[in-house]
Coordinates of C-alpha atoms in Angstrom, one line a residue:
Q1 CA 50.7 -146.2 -24.0
V2 CA 47.1 -147.9 -23.9
Q3 CA 47.7 -150.8 -22.7
L4 CA 44.7 -153.2 -20.7
V5 CA 46.1 -156.2 -18.7
E6 CA 43.8 -159.4 -18.0
S7 CA 44.3 -161.2 -15.9
G8 CA 41.8 -163.6 -12.8
G9 CA 40.9 -166.5 -16.2
G10 CA 41.7 -170.0 -15.4
L11 CA 40.5 -173.9 -14.7
V12 CA 37.2 -173.9 -12.7
Q13 CA 34.9 -176.9 -12.4
P14 CA 31.0 -176.2 -13.3
G15 CA 29.6 -174.4 -11.2
G16 CA 31.9 -173.0 -9.7
S17 CA 33.4 -169.0 -9.9
L18 CA 35.9 -166.8 -11.5
R19 CA 36.9 -162.6 -10.9
L20 CA 38.1 -161.1 -14.5
S21 CA 40.4 -158.4 -13.5
C22 CA 41.5 -155.4 -16.2
A23 CA 43.7 -152.7 -15.5
A24 CA 44.1 -150.3 -17.7
S25 CA 46.8 -147.5 -18.5
G26 CA 47.5 -144.5 -20.5
I27 CA 44.1 -143.6 -21.2
R28 CA 41.5 -142.2 -18.1
S29 CA 38.9 -145.4 -18.1
R30 CA 36.6 -143.4 -16.2
I31 CA 35.3 -141.9 -19.6
Y32 CA 35.1 -145.0 -21.6
T33 CA 32.7 -147.5 -22.4
M34 CA 34.5 -150.6 -21.1
G35 CA 33.7 -154.5 -22.1
W36 CA 34.1 -157.7 -22.0
Y37 CA 33.8 -160.3 -24.8
R38 CA 35.4 -163.5 -25.5
Q39 CA 36.2 -165.9 -28.0
A40 CA 35.9 -169.6 -27.7
P41 CA 37.9 -171.9 -30.4
G42 CA 35.8 -171.8 -34.1
K43 CA 33.4 -168.8 -32.7
Q44 CA 33.8 -165.3 -33.6
R45 CA 34.6 -162.7 -30.8
E46 CA 30.9 -162.4 -28.9
L47 CA 29.9 -159.5 -26.5
V48 CA 29.9 -160.9 -22.9
A49 CA 28.7 -157.7 -20.7
V50 CA 29.9 -154.1 -20.7
I51 CA 29.6 -150.8 -18.2
T52 CA 28.9 -147.3 -19.8
S53 CA 30.8 -144.5 -18.2
G54 CA 27.7 -143.8 -16.1
G55 CA 27.5 -147.4 -14.6
T56 CA 24.9 -149.0 -17.2
T57 CA 25.4 -152.1 -17.7
N58 CA 23.8 -154.2 -20.4
Y59 CA 24.6 -158.4 -20.5
A60 CA 24.5 -161.2 -23.2
D61 CA 21.1 -163.2 -22.7
S62 CA 23.2 -166.3 -22.0
V63 CA 25.6 -164.5 -19.2
M64 CA 22.2 -162.8 -17.6
G65 CA 22.1 -163.3 -13.7
R66 CA 24.9 -165.7 -13.7
F67 CA 27.6 -162.5 -14.3
T68 CA 27.8 -158.8 -12.8
I69 CA 30.3 -156.1 -14.4
S70 CA 31.8 -153.7 -12.6
R71 CA 34.5 -150.6 -12.4
D72 CA 36.5 -148.9 -10.1
N73 CA 37.2 -145.6 -11.5
A74 CA 39.9 -144.5 -8.6
K75 CA 42.4 -147.8 -10.1
N76 CA 41.6 -147.6 -13.3
T77 CA 39.9 -151.2 -13.1
V78 CA 36.8 -153.3 -14.6
Y79 CA 35.7 -156.4 -13.2
L80 CA 33.6 -159.3 -14.4
Q81 CA 32.4 -161.4 -11.2
M82 CA 31.7 -164.7 -13.0
N83 CA 29.0 -167.3 -11.1
S84 CA 27.3 -170.3 -11.7
L85 CA 30.0 -171.2 -15.1
K86 CA 29.6 -172.9 -17.5
P87 CA 31.6 -175.0 -20.2
D88 CA 30.3 -173.4 -23.0
D89 CA 31.5 -170.2 -21.0
T90 CA 34.8 -171.6 -21.7
A91 CA 36.7 -169.1 -23.7
V92 CA 39.4 -166.6 -24.0
Y93 CA 38.2 -163.1 -22.6
Y94 CA 39.2 -159.9 -23.4
C95 CA 39.1 -156.5 -21.8
N96 CA 37.3 -153.5 -24.7
A97 CA 37.7 -149.7 -23.3
D98 CA 35.7 -147.6 -26.4
W99 CA 35.7 -144.6 -26.9
I100 CA 36.6 -142.1 -29.7
F101 CA 39.2 -145.1 -30.2
S102 CA 38.7 -148.5 -29.0
Y103 CA 41.3 -150.6 -27.2
W104 CA 41.6 -154.3 -26.6
G105 CA 43.8 -156.0 -24.2
Q106 CA 45.5 -159.5 -24.9
G107 CA 42.7 -162.4 -23.6
T108 CA 42.8 -164.7 -20.8
Q109 CA 41.5 -167.9 -20.8
V110 CA 39.0 -168.7 -18.8
T111 CA 38.5 -173.0 -19.2
V112 CA 35.3 -174.6 -17.0
S113 CA 35.2 -177.9 -17.6
S114 CA 35.3 -181.3 -14.2

């Protein structure tokens, strides 16, 4: 059974930082393109960042220079370091593993507010 379990979300003030983790089980995540997506209330789910099996990364323009995606294949885990957070970053953040099939985690809430 494939599971993606996100953690690390929470409430943070504008300008603060959070680090999200996504632990994968049931798959060899090293062969998957791993990604982070987010969905704010009333909006569609959008891509935040992805990292391929070869380590190539891609970011949404809105997070470029503030967020960093990384992966630890030995731990079957992908991370999202989020710095200089803004209220517009408030959303539920979802982990995705994509190869032949695509899998999603249940999401973790990130709230940026003073």
